[in-house]
Short mmCIF file of C-alpha atoms in Angstrom, two decimals:
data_model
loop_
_atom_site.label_atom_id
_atom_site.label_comp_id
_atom_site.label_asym_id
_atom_site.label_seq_id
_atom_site.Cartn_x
_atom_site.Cartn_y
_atom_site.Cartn_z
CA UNK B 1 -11.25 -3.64 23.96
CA UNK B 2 -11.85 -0.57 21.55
CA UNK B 3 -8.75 0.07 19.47
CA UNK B 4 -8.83 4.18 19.03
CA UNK B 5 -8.08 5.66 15.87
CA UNK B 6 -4.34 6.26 15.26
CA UNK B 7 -3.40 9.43 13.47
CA UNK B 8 -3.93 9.47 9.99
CA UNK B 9 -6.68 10.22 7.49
CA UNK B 10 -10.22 8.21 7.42
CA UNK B 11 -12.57 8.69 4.45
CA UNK B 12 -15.79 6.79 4.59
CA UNK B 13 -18.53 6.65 2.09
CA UNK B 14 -21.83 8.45 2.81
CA UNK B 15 -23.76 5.38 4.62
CA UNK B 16 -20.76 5.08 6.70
CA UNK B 17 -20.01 0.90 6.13
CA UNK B 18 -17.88 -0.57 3.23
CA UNK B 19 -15.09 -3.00 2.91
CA UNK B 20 -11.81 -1.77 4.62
CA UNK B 21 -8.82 -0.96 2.92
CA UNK B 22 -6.05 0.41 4.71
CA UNK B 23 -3.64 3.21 3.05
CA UNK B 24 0.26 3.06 3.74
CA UNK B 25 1.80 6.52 2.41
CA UNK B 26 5.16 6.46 -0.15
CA UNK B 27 8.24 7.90 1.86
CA UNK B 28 6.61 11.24 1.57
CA UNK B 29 4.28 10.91 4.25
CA UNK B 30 0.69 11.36 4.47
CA UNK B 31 0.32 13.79 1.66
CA UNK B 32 -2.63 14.95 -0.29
CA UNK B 33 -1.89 12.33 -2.71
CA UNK B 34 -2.35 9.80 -0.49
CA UNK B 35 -5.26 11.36 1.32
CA UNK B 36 -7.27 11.54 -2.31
CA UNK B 37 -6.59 7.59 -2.97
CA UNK B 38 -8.77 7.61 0.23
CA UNK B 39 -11.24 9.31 -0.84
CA UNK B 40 -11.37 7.72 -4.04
CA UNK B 41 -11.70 4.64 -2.54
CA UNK B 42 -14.38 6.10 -0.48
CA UNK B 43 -16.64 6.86 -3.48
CA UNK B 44 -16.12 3.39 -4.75
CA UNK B 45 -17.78 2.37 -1.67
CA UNK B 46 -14.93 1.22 0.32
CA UNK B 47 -14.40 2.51 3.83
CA UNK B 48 -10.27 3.84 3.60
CA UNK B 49 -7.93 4.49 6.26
CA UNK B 50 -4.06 5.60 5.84
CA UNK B 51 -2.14 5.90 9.45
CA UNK B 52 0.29 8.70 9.19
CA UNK B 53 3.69 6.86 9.88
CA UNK B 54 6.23 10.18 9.87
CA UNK B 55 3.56 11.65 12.88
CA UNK B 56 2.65 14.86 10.92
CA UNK B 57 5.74 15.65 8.47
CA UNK B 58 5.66 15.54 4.79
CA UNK B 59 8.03 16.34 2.04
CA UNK B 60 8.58 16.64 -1.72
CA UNK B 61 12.31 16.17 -1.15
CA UNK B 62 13.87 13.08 -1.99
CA UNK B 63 16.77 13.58 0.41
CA UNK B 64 14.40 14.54 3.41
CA UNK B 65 12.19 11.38 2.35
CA UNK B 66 15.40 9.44 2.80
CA UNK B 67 15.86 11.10 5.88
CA UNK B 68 12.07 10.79 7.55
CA UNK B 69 11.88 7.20 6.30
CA UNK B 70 15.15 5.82 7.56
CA UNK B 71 14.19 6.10 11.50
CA UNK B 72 11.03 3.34 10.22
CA UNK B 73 13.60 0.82 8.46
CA UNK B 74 15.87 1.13 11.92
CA UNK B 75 12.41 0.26 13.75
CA UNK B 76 10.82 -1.99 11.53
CA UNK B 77 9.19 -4.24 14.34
CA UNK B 78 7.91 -0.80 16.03
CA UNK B 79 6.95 0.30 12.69
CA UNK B 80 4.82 -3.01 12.11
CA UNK B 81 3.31 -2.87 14.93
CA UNK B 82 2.08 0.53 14.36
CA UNK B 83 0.80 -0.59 11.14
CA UNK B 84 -0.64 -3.57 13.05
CA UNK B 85 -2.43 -0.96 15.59
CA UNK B 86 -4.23 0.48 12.07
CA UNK B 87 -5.38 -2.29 10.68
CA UNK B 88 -6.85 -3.25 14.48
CA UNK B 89 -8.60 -0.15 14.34
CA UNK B 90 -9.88 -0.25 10.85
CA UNK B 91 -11.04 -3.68 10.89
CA UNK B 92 -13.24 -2.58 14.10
CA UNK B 93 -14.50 0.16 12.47
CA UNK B 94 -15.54 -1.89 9.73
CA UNK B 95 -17.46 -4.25 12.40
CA UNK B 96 -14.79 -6.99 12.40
CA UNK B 97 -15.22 -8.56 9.28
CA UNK B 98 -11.70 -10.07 9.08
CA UNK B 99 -11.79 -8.89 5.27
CA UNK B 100 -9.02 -6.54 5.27
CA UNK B 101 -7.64 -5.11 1.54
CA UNK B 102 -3.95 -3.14 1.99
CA UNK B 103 -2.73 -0.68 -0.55
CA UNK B 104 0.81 0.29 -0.17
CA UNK B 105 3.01 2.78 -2.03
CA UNK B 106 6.83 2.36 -2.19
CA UNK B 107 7.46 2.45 1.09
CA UNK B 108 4.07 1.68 1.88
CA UNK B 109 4.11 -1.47 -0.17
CA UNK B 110 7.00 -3.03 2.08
CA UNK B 111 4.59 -2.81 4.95
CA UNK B 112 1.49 -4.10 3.37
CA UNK B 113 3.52 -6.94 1.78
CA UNK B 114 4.80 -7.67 5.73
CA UNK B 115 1.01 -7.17 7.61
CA UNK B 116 0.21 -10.04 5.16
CA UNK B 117 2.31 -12.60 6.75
CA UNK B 118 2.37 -10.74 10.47
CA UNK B 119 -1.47 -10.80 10.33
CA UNK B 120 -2.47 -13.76 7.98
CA UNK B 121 -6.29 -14.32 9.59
CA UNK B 122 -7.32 -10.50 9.10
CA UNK B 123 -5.94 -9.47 5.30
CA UNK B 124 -7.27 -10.95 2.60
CA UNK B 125 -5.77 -8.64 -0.36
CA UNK B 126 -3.02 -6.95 -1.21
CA UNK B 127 -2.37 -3.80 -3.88
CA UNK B 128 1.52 -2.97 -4.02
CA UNK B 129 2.51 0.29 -6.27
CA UNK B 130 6.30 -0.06 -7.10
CA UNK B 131 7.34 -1.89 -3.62
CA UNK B 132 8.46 -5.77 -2.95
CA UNK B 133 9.58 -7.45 0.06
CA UNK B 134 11.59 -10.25 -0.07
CA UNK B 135 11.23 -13.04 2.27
CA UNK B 136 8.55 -15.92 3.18
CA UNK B 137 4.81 -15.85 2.07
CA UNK B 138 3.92 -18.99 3.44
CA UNK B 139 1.89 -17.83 6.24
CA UNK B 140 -0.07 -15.95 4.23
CA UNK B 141 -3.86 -16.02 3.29
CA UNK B 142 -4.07 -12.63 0.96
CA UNK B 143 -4.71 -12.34 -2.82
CA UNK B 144 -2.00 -10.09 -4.15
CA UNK B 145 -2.08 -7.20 -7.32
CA UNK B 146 1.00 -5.39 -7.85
CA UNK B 147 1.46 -2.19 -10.14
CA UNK B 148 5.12 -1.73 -11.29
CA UNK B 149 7.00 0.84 -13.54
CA UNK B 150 9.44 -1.00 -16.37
CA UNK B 151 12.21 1.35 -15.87
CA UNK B 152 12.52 1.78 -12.11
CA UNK B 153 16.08 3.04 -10.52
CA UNK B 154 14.55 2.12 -6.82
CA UNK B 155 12.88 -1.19 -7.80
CA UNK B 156 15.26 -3.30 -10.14
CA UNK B 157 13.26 -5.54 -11.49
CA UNK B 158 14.96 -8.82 -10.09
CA UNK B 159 13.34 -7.76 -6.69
CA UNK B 160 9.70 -7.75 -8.85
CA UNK B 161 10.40 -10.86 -10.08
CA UNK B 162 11.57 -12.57 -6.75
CA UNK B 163 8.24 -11.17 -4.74
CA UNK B 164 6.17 -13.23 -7.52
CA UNK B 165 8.00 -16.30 -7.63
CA UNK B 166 8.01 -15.90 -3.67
CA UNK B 167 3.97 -15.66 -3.72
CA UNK B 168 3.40 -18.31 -6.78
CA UNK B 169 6.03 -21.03 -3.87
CA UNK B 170 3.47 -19.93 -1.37
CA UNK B 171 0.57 -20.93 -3.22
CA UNK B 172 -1.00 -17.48 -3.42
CA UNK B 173 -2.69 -15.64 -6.02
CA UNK B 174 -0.97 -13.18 -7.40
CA UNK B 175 -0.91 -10.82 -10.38
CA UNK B 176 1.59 -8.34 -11.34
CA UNK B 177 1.50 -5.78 -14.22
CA UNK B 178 4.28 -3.98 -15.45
CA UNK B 179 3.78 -0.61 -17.35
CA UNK B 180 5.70 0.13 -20.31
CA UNK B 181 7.32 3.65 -20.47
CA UNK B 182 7.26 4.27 -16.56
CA UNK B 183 9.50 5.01 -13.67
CA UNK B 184 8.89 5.12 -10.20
CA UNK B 185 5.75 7.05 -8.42
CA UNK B 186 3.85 6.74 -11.85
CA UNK B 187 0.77 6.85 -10.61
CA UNK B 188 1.03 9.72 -8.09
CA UNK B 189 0.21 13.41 -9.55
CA UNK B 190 2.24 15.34 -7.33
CA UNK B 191 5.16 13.66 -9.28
CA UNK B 192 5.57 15.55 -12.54
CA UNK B 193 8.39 14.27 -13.72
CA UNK B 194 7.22 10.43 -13.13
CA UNK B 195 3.38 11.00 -13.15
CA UNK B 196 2.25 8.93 -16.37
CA UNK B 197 -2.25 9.60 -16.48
CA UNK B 198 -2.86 6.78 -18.80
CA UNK B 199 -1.09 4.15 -16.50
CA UNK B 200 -2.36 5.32 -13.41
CA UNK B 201 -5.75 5.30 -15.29
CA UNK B 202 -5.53 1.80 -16.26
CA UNK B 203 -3.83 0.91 -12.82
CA UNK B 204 -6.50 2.44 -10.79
CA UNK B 205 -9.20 0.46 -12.31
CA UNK B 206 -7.51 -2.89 -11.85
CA UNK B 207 -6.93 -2.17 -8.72
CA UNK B 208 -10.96 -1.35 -7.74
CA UNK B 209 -11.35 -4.55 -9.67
CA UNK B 210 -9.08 -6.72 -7.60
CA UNK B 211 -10.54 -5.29 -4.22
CA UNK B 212 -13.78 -5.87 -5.44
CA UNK B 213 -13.57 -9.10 -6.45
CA UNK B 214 -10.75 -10.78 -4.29
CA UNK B 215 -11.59 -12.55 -1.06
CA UNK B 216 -8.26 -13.89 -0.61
CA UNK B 217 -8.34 -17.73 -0.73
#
């Protein structure tokens, strides 16, 4: 059965066909920050897809991102599923190739770090921007690259720490870089205050690396 496209933002490069890697938006929805890492990744040659989780609202607002994000913590198995539905649809799209790559921002990164385990035989990698989620990786078959700030008020770094030592217990692969002299949304522009070019520079192309290389193991 065809899986139709959820809302949310597809960028393709120009022949169409490319590895999948599906986008999961920071608590500020499905911004034009998030919309460009698709179509960076499109350019690279990878076929991007990020399913808009808030259904059309974004924000700049930390206390209406608590707000709009809240409703998918109190839902998390609806939320996953809907997450689930995406990844269905993108790994169709991409002709079923069971190779999925997910990229997850804050918010985003809980979700990716959760499809991993919730759907072990279609993602193979995993890219988490200043995100964890604790629990067991055991079910997983992913490769795993995580991006975090060394100064992070919404991340302590015990959580970092316990996501690796969870993945190494699982037998995964898994490499995590820290970045001296950031905080939290480092690597996304719209951020002023936290946006740090020379990290995200450095982050972005170990990231293109990792999904270019990793097939998961």
């Amino acid at each position: 059965m065809s899986n139709a496209q959820p809302d949310g933002y597809l960028a393709a490069p120009p022949d169409g066909s490319g590895r999948p890697v599906l986008v999961l938006h920071a608590w500020w929805g499905l911004n034009d920050t998030i919309k460009d890492v698709c179509r960076r990744l499109a350019e690279a040659g990878f076929l991007a897809f990020a399913p808009d989780l808030y259904d059309g609202r974004v924000t700049d607002s930390i206390e209406e991102a608590e707000t709009l994000s809240q409703p998918l913590f109190e839902n998390m198995e609806e939320t996953g599923a809907r997450v689930a539905q995406a990844a269905a649809f993108l790994d169709e799209r991409a002709g079923q190739r069971g190779d999925l790559a997910v990229l997850g921002f804050s918010l985003g990164a809980f979700y990716a770090l959760d499809l991993s385990v919730t759907a072990p035989d279609l993602v193979r990698s995993v890219v988490v921007f200043y995100g964890t989620r604790p629990g067991d990786y055991s079910n997983s078959q992913a490769a795993y690259q995580g991006h975090f700030a060394d100064a992070d008020e919404f991340e302590p770094q015990s959580e970092v720490d316990d996501l690796e030592s969870s993945l190494k217990r699982a037998g995964r692969p898994v490499t995590f870089y820290r970045y001296p002299g950031t905080g939290h949304w480092f690597t996304e522009a719209d951020r002023a205050q936290a946006y740090d070019e020379a990290a995200t520079t450095l982050a972005w192309e170990r990231t293109l690396a990792f999904l270019q290389d990793s097939t998961g193991a």
